[in-house]
CSV table of C-alpha atoms in Angstrom, one decimal:
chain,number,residue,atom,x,y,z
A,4,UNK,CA,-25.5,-46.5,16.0
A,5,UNK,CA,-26.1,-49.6,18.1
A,6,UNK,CA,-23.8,-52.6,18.1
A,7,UNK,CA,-23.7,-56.2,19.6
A,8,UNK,CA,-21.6,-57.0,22.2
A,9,UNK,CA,-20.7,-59.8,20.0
A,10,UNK,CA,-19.3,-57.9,17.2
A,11,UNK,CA,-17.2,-55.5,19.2
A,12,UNK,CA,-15.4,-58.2,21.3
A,13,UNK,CA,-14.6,-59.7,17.6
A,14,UNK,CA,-13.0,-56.4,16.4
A,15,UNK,CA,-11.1,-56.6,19.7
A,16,UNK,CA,-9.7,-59.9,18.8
A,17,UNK,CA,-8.7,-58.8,15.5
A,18,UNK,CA,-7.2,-55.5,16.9
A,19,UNK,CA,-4.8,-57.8,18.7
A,20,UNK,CA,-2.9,-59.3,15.9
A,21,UNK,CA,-2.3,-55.6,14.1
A,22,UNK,CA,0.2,-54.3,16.7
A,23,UNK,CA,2.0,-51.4,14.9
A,24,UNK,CA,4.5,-52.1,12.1
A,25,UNK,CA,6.3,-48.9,13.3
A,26,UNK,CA,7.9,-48.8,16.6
A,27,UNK,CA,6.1,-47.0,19.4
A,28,UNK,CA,5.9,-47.4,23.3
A,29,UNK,CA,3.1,-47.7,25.8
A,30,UNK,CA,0.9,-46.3,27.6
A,31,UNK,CA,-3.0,-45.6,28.8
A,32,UNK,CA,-6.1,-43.1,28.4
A,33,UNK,CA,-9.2,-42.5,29.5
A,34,UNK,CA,-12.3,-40.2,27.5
A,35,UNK,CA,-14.1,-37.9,29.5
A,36,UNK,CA,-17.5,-36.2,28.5
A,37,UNK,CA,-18.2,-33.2,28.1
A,38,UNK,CA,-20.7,-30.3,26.1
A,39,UNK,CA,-20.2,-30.1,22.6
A,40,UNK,CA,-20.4,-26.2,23.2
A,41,UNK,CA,-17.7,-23.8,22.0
A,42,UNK,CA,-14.7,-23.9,25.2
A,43,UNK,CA,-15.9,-27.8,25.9
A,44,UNK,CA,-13.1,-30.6,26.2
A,45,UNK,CA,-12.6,-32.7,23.2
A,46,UNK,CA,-10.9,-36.3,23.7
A,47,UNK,CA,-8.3,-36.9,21.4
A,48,UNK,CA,-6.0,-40.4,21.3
A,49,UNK,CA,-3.2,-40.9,19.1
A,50,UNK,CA,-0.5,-43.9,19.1
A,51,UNK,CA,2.3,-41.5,20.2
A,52,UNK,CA,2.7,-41.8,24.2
A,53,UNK,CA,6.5,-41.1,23.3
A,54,UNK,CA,5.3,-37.6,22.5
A,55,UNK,CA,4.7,-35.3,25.7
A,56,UNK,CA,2.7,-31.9,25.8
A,57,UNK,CA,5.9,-30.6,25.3
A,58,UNK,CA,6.7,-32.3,21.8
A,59,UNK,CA,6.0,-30.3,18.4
A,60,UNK,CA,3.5,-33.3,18.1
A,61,UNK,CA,1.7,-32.5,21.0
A,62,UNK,CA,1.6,-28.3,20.8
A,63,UNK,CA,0.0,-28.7,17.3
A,64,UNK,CA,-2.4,-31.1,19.3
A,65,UNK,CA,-3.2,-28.6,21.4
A,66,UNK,CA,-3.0,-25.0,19.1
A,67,UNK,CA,-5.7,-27.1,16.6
A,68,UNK,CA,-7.8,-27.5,19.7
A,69,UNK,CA,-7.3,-23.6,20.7
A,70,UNK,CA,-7.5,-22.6,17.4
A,71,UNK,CA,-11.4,-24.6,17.3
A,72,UNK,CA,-12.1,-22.9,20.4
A,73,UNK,CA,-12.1,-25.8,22.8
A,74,UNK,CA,-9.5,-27.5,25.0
A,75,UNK,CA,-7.7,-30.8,23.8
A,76,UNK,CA,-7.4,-33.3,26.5
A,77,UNK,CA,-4.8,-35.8,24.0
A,78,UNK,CA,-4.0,-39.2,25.4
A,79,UNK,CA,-1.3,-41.2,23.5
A,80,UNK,CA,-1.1,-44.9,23.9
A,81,UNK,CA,-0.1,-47.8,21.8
A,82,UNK,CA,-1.7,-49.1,18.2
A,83,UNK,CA,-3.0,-52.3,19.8
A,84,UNK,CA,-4.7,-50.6,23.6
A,85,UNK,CA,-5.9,-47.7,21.4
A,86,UNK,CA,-7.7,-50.0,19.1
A,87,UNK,CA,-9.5,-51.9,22.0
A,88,UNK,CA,-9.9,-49.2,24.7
A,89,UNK,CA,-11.7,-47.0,21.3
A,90,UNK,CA,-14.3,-50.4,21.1
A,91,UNK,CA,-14.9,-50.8,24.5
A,92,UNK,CA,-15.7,-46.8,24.6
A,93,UNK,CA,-18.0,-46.8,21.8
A,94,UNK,CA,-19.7,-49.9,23.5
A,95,UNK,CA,-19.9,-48.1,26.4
A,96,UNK,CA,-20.9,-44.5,24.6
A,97,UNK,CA,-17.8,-42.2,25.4
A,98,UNK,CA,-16.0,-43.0,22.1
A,99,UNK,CA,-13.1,-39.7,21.7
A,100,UNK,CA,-14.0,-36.8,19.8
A,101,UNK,CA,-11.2,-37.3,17.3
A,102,UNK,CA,-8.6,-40.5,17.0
A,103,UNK,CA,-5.3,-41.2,15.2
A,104,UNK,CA,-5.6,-45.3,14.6
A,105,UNK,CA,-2.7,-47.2,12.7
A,106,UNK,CA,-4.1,-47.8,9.0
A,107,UNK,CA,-4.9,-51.5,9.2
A,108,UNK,CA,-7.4,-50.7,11.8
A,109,UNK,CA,-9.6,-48.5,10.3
A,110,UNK,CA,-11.5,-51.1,8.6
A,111,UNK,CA,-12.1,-52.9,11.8
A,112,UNK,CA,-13.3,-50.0,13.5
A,113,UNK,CA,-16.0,-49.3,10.1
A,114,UNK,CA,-16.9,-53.1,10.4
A,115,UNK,CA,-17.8,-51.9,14.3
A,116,UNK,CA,-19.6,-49.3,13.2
A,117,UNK,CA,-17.7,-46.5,15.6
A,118,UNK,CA,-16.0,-44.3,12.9
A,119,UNK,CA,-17.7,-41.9,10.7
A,120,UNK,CA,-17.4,-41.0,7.0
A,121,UNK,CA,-15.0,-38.0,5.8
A,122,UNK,CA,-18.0,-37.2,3.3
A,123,UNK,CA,-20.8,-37.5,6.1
A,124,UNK,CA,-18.4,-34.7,7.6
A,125,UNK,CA,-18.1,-32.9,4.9
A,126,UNK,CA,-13.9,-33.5,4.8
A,127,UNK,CA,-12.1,-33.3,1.6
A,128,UNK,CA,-9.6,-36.5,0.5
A,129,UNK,CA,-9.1,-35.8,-2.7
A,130,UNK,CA,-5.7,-34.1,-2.8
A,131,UNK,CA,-4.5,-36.9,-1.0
A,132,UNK,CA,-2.8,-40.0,-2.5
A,133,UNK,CA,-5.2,-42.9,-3.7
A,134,UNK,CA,-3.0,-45.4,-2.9
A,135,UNK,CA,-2.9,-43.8,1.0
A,136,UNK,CA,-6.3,-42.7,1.2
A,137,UNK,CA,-7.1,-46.5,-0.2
A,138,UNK,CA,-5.8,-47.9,3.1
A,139,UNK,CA,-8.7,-46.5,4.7
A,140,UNK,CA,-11.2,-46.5,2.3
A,141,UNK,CA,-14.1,-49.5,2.5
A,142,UNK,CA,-16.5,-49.8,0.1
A,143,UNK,CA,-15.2,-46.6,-1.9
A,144,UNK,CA,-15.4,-44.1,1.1
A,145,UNK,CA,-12.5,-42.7,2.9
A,146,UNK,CA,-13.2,-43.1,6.8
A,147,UNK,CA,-10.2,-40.7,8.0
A,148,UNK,CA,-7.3,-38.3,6.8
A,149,UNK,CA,-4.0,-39.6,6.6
A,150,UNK,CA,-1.4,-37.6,8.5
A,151,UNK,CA,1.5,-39.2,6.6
A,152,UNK,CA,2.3,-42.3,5.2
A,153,UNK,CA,5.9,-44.6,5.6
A,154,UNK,CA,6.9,-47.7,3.6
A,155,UNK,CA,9.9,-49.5,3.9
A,156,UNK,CA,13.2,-49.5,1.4
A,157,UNK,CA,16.7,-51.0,1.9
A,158,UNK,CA,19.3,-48.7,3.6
A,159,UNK,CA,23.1,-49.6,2.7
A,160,UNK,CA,26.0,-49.4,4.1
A,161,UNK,CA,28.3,-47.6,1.9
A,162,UNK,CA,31.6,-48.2,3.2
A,163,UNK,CA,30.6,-52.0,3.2
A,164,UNK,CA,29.4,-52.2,-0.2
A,165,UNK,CA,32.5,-50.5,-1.8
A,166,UNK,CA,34.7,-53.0,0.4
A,167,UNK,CA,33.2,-55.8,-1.4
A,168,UNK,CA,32.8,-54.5,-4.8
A,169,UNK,CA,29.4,-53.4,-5.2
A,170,UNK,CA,27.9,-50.8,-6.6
A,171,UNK,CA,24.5,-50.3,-5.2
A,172,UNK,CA,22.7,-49.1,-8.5
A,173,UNK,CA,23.7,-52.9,-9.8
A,174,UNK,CA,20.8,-54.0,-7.7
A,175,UNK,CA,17.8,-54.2,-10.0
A,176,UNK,CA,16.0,-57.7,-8.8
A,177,UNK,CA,16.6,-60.9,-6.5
A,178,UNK,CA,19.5,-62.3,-8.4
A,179,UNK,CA,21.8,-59.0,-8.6
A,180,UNK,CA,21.1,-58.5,-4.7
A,181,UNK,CA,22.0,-62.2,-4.1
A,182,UNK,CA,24.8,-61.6,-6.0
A,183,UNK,CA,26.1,-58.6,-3.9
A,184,UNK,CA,25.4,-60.4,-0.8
A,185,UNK,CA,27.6,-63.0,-1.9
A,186,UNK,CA,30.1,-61.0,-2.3
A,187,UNK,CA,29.6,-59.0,1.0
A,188,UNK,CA,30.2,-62.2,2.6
A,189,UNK,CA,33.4,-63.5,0.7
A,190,UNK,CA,34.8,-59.8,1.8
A,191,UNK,CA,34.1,-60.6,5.8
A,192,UNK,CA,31.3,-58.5,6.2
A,193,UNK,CA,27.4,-59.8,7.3
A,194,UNK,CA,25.0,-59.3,4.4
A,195,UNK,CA,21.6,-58.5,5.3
A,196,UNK,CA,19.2,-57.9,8.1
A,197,UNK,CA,15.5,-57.4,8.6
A,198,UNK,CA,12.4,-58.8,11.2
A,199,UNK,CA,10.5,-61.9,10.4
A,200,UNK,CA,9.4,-62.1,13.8
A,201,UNK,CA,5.8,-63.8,14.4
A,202,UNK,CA,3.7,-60.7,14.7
A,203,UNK,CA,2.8,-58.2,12.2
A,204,UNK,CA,6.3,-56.6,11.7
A,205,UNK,CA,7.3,-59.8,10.5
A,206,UNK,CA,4.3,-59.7,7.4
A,207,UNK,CA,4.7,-56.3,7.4
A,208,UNK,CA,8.9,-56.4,5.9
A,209,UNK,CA,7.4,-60.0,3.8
A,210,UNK,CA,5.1,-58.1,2.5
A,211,UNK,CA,7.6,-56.4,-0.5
A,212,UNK,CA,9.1,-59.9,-1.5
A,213,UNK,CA,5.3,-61.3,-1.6
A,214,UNK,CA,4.9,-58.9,-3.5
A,215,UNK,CA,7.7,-58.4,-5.5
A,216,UNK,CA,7.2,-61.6,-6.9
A,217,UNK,CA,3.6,-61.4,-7.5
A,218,UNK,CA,2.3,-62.4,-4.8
A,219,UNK,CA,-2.0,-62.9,-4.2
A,220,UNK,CA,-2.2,-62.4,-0.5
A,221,UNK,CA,-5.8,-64.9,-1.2
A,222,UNK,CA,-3.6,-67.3,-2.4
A,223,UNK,CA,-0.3,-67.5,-0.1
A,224,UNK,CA,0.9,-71.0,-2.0
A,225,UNK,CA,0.9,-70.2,-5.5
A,226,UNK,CA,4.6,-70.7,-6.9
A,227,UNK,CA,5.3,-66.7,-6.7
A,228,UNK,CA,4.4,-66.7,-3.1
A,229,UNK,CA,6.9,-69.7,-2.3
A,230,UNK,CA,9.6,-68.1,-4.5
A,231,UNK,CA,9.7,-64.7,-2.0
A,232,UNK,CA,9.8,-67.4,1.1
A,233,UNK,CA,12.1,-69.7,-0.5
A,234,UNK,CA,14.4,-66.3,-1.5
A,235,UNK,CA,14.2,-65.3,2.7
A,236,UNK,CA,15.4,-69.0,3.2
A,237,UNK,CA,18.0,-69.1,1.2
A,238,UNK,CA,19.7,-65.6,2.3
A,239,UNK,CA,19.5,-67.5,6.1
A,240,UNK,CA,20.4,-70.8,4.9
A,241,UNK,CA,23.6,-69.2,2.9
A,242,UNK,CA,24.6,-66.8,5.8
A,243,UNK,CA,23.3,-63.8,4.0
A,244,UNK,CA,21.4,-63.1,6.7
A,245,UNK,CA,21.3,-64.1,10.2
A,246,UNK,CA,19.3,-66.6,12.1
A,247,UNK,CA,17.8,-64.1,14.9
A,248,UNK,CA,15.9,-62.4,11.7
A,249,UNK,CA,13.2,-65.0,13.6
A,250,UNK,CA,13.1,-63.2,16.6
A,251,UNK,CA,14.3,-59.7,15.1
A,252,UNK,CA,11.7,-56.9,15.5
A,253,UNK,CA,12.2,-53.7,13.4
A,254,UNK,CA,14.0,-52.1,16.0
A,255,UNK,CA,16.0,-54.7,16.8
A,256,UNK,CA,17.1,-55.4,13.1
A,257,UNK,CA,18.1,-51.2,12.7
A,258,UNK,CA,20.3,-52.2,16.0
A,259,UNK,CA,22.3,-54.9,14.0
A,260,UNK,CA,22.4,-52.8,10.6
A,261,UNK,CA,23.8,-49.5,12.8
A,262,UNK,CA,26.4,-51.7,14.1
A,263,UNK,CA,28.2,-51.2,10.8
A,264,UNK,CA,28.6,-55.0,9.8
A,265,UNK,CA,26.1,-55.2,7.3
A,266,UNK,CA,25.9,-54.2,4.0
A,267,UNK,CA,21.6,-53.8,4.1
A,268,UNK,CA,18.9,-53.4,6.2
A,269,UNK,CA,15.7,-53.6,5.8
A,270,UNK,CA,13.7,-50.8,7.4
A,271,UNK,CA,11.5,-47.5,7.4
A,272,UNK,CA,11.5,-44.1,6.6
A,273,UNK,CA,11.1,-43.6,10.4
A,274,UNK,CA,14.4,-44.5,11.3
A,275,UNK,CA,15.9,-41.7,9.3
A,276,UNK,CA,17.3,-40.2,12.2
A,277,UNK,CA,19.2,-42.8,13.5
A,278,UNK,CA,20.6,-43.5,10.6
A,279,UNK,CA,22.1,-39.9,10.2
A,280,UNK,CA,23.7,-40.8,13.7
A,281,UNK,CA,24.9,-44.3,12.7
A,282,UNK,CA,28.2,-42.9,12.5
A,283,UNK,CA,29.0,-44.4,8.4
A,284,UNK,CA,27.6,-43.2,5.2
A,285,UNK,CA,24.8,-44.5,3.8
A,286,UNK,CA,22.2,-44.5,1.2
A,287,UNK,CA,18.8,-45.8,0.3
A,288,UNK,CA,17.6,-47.7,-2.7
A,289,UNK,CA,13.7,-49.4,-3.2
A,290,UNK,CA,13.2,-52.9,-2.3
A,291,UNK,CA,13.6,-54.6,-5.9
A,292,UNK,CA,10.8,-57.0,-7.6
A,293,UNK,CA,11.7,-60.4,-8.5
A,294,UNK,CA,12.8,-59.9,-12.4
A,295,UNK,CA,13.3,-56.2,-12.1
A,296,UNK,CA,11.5,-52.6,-11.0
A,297,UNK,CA,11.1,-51.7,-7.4
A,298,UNK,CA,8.8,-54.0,-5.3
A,299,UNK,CA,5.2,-52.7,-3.9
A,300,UNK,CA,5.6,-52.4,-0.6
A,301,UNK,CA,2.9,-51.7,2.2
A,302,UNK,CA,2.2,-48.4,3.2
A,303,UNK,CA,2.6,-47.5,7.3
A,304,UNK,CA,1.1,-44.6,8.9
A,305,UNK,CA,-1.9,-43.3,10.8
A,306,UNK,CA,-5.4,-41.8,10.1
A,307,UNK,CA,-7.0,-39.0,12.2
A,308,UNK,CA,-10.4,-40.3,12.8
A,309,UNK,CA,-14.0,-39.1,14.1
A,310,UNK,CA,-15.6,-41.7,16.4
A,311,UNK,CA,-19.9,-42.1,16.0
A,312,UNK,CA,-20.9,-39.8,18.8
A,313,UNK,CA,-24.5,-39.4,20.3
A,314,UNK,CA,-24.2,-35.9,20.3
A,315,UNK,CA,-23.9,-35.1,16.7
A,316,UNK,CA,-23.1,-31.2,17.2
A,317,UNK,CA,-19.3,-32.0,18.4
A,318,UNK,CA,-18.4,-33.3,14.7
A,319,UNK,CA,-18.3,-29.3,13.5
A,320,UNK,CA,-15.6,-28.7,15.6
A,321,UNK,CA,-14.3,-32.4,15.6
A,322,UNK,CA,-14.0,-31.5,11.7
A,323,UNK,CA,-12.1,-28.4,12.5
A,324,UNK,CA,-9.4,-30.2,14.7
A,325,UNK,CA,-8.7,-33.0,11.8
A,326,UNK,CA,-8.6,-30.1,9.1
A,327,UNK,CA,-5.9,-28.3,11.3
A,328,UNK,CA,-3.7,-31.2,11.9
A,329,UNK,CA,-3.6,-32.1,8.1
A,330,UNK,CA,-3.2,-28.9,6.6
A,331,UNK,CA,-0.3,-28.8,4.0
A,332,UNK,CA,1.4,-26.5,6.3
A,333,UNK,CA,1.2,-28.6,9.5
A,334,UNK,CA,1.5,-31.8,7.3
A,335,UNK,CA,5.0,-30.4,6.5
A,336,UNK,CA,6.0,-29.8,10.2
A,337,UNK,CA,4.2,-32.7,12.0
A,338,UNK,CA,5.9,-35.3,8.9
A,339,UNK,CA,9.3,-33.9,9.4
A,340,UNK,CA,9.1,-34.7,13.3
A,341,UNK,CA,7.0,-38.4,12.8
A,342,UNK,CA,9.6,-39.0,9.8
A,343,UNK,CA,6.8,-39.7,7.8
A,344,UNK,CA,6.3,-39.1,4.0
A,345,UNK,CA,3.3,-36.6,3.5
A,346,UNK,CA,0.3,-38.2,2.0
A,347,UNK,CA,-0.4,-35.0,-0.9
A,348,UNK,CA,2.4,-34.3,-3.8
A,349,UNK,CA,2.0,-30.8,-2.8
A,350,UNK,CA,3.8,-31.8,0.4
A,351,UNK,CA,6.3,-34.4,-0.9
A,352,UNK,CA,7.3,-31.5,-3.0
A,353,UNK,CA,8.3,-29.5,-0.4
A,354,UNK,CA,9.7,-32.3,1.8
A,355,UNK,CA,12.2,-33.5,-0.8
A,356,UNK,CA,13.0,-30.1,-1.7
A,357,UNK,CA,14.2,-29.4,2.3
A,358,UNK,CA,15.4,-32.8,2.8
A,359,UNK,CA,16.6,-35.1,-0.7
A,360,UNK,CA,17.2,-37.6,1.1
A,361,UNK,CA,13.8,-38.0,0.8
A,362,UNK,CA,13.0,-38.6,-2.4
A,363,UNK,CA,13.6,-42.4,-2.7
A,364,UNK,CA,11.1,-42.7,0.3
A,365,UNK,CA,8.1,-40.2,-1.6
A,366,UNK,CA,8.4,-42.6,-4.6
A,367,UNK,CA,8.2,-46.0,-2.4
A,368,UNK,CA,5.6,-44.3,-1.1
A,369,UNK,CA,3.7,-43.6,-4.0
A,370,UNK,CA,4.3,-47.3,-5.6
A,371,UNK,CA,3.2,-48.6,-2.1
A,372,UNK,CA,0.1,-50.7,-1.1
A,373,UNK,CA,-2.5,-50.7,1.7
A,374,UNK,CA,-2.4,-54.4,3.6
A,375,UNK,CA,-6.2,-53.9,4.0
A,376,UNK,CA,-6.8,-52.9,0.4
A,377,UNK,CA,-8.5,-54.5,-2.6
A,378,UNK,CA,-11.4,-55.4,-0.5
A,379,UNK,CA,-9.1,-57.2,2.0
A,380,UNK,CA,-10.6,-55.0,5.1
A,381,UNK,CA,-11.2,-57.4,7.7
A,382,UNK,CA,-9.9,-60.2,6.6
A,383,UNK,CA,-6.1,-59.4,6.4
A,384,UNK,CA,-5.3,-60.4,9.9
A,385,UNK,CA,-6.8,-63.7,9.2
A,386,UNK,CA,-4.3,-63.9,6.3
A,387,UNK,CA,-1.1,-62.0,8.1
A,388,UNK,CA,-0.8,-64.5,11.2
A,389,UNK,CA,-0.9,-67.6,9.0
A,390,UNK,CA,1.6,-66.0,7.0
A,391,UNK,CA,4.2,-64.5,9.4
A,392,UNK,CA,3.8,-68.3,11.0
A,393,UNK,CA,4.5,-69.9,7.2
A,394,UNK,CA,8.0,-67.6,7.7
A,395,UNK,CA,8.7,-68.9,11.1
A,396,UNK,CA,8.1,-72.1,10.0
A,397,UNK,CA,10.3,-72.1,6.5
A,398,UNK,CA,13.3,-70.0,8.1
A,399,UNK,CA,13.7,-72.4,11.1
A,400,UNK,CA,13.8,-75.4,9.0
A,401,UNK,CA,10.5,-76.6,10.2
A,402,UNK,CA,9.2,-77.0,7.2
A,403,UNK,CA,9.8,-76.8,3.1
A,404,UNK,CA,8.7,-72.8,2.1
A,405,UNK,CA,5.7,-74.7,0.1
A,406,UNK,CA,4.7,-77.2,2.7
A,407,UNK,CA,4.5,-73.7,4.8
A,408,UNK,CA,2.7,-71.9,3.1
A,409,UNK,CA,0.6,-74.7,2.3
A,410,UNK,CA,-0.2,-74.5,5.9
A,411,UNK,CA,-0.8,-70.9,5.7
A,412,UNK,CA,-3.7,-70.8,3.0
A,413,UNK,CA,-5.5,-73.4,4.6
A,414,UNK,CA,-5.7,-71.8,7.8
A,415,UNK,CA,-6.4,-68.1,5.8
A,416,UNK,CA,-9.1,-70.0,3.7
A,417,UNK,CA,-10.9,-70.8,7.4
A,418,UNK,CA,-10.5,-67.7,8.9
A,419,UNK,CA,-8.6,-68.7,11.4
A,420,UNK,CA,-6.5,-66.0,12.8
C-alpha cells in the first residue's frame, strides 16, 4: 500500500501527543530485512526496553519465534519512538514483522495505512473483550490482539482511613469521597493524590471523572464536563489534594501515596507490586461516578500488531508469533509479569482465582472505555491536549473550570492539537 509523505509525517505529529499512560523507559531499534522463509529473522518491537532477553517477557518473545521456526530479533523502545520510528519504516518499506503499539495508536497507524487486519490474517478476536478489542477496532474491524488491558481504580490507605473514621465501602459517588477527605484532613493526614500533568497521563486519570459525570469527550463544556473539573479544583483548592498534582506524573503521584500520608491514590493496576512493598495495608475500590456506581474509566494496554509488508508470505508465520504470545496460557504468565488484567474472561478467571486481589481490577476493566472509541480514532489527540491544558488551566487558578473548558472545545472543534 502506498502512502504520502504527507500523511505519514501527520500521524507522526499525532503519535507525539499519545506518550504512554503507563510508565515505561527508553530506548531505540532498528528493522532488518530478511526472507520470509522458514529459519528467516522476524523484527519484532514492543514498548518494553525495561524488559531484557533475560525477562519472562522477553523468553516468550523469543520461544514464539522458535516455536514458528524463525529467529526473533525483539527491539523494545518507548510508546512515543515506537510509533514514529514504525511510520518512518513503513515509509521507507522495512516496517517489523510483528509490533506491540500502545492502544491509542492503533488507529493512527490504520489511518497510515501500515497495519493489517486480524480478519485479512485470518486471527480470531472474538473471545476477547469488546470493550478491549473496541480500542483497536476502526470501522468494525479489529487491527491487532490485545495482550492485556489496565484501567485505573483508587488504592487506599487503610491505616489512614481507619485513623479518620472511614470506612472505605461508604464511598459510593463524589460527595461520600469528599466527605472522607474531609475528614482525612481534620485527622492530620493528606487526602488525595493523582497526575494532572499536561500530557496524556494527565487526560488519561481525568478521563474517569469526565466520565463519571457524563462527560461527551465532543463536547468538553457541557455542565457535566465542568462538574468533574470543578470537583478536581475543589479537592486542590480545599487541600484535599496537593498542588504538585499539576506537575505529578503517574509515577510520581504512586511516590507520594507510598509515602503513607495519604488516604488515596489514584493509579493503575500496574503498580500492584509496589504497592505490596509499600510497607501499610491497603485496598482497592473503583473510581465512583458522580451520583453513584463506579465510573468508566479508560482502558491501558498494548496490541500485538502486523505491519503491511511487501512480501506477503511472512504474515503466515507473522500470524503464528501473535497467536503464541496471546494464547490463554501465555496470556496468564505474560499478564502476571506486565501486571495487566487479561483481555478474555477465560483468563480473568484464572487470574483472580491465583491472585484476589485482582478482582476489583477485572471488573474496572470490564466497565472500562477505549479513549479512541465510538468513532473517536484520530481525532482524540486533538481533543486530549485541549483538555489536559483546560486542567492545567482550572487547577492553577488561571482560569474558572468553565471558561477552561470553554477554551478547550474551541480548540477540539478546530483540530488543533
Amino acid at each position: 500500500m502506498r502512502h504520502t509523505r504527507r500523511t505519514l509525517l501527520a500521524a507522526v505529529a499525532v503519535i507525539g501527543t499519545l506518550a504512554s499512560a503507563t510508565a515505561c523507559g527508553g530506548g531505540s531499534g532498528s528493522s532488518s530485512s530478511s526472507s520470509g522463509k522458514s529459519g528467516a529473522t522476524y523484527t519484532f518491537w514492543d514498548p518494553y526496553p525495561q524488559f531484557d532477553a533475560s525477562s519472562a517477557w522477553g523468553k516468550l518473545v523469543t520461544k514464539c519465534g522458535t516455536d514458528a521456526g524463525v529467529k526473533v530479533k525483539r527491539t523494545g523502545m518507548d510508546t512515543t519512538d515506537l510509533g514514529n520510528k514504525a511510520l518512518l519504516a513503513a515509509q521507507q518499506g522495512n516496517a517489523p514483522d510483528v509490533m506491540l503499539v500502545d492502544n491509542p495508536v492503533v488507529s493512527t497507524l490504520v489511518e497510515a495505512g501500515i497495519l493489517n487486519k486480524t480478519s485479512d490474517l485470518g486471527l480470531d478476536t472474538s473471545a476477547i473483550q469488546k470493550n478491549v478489542i473496541g480500542a483497536g477496532t476502526i470501522d468494525g474491524s479489529p487491527y491487532g490482539v490485545p495482550i492485556g488491558a489496565n484501567t485505573l481504580a483508587l488504592y487506599y490507605n487503610k491505616k489512614v482511613l481507619s485513623a479518620a473514621h472511614v470506612d472505605p465501602a461508604s464511598i459510593k459517588d463524589w460527595a461520600s469521597l469528599t466527605a472522607a477527605l474531609e475528614k482525612v484532613k481534620a485527622a492530620g493526614k493528606k487526602g488525595i493524590t493523582f497526575s494532572a500533568i499536561n500530557t496524556e497521563e494527565g487526560s488519561f486519570q481525568f478521563l474517569p471523572w469526565f466520565w463519571g459525570a457524563g462527560g461527551d469527550l465532543t463536547k468538553l463544556n457541557s455542565p457535566k464536563g465542568v462538574a468533574a473539573l470543578s470537583l478536581w479544583k475543589q479537592w486542590v483548592d480545599e487541600g484535599y489534594a496537593p498542588k504538585d498534582v499539576l506537575q505529578n506524573t503517574q509515577t510520581t503521584s504512586w511516590q507520594e501515596f507510598a509515602t503513607g500520608d495519604y488516604a488515596f491514590g489514584e493509579n493503575g493496576t500496574w503498580q500492584l507490586g509496589n504497592a505490596a512493598k509499600a510497607g501499610f495495608p491497603y485496598g482497592v475500590i473503583s473510581i465512583p461516578g458522580q451520583n453513584g456506581g463506579s465510573a468508566p474509566v479508560p482502558t491501558g494496554g498494548e496490541f500485538v500488531t502486523v505491519p503491511v509488508q511487501k512480501d506477503s508470505s511472512r504474515y503466515d508465520v507473522s500470524k503464528k508469533i501473535v497467536t503464541c504470545l496471546t494464547s490463554s496460557a501465555n496470556l496468564l504468565s505474560t499478564d502476571n509479569t506486565l501486571m495487566y488484567v487479561a483481555p478474555t474472561q477465560e483468563v480473568q478467571a484464572q487470574q483472580v482465582k491465583a491472585n484476589p486481589q485482582l478482582k476489583p481490577w477485572v471488573d474496572a476493566v470490564a466497565a472500562a472505555r477505549g479513549r479512541t472509541s465510538g468513532g473517536l480514532g484520530t481525532k482524540y489527540p486533538t481533543i486530549s491536549q485541549p483538555m489536559w491544558t483546560a486542567v492545567q488551566s482550572a487547577l492553577s487558578g488561571s482560569k474558572s473550570p468553565k471558561d477552561a473548558l470553554d477554551t478547550a472545545q474551541t480548540a477540539a472543534a478546530k483540530g488543533k492539537s
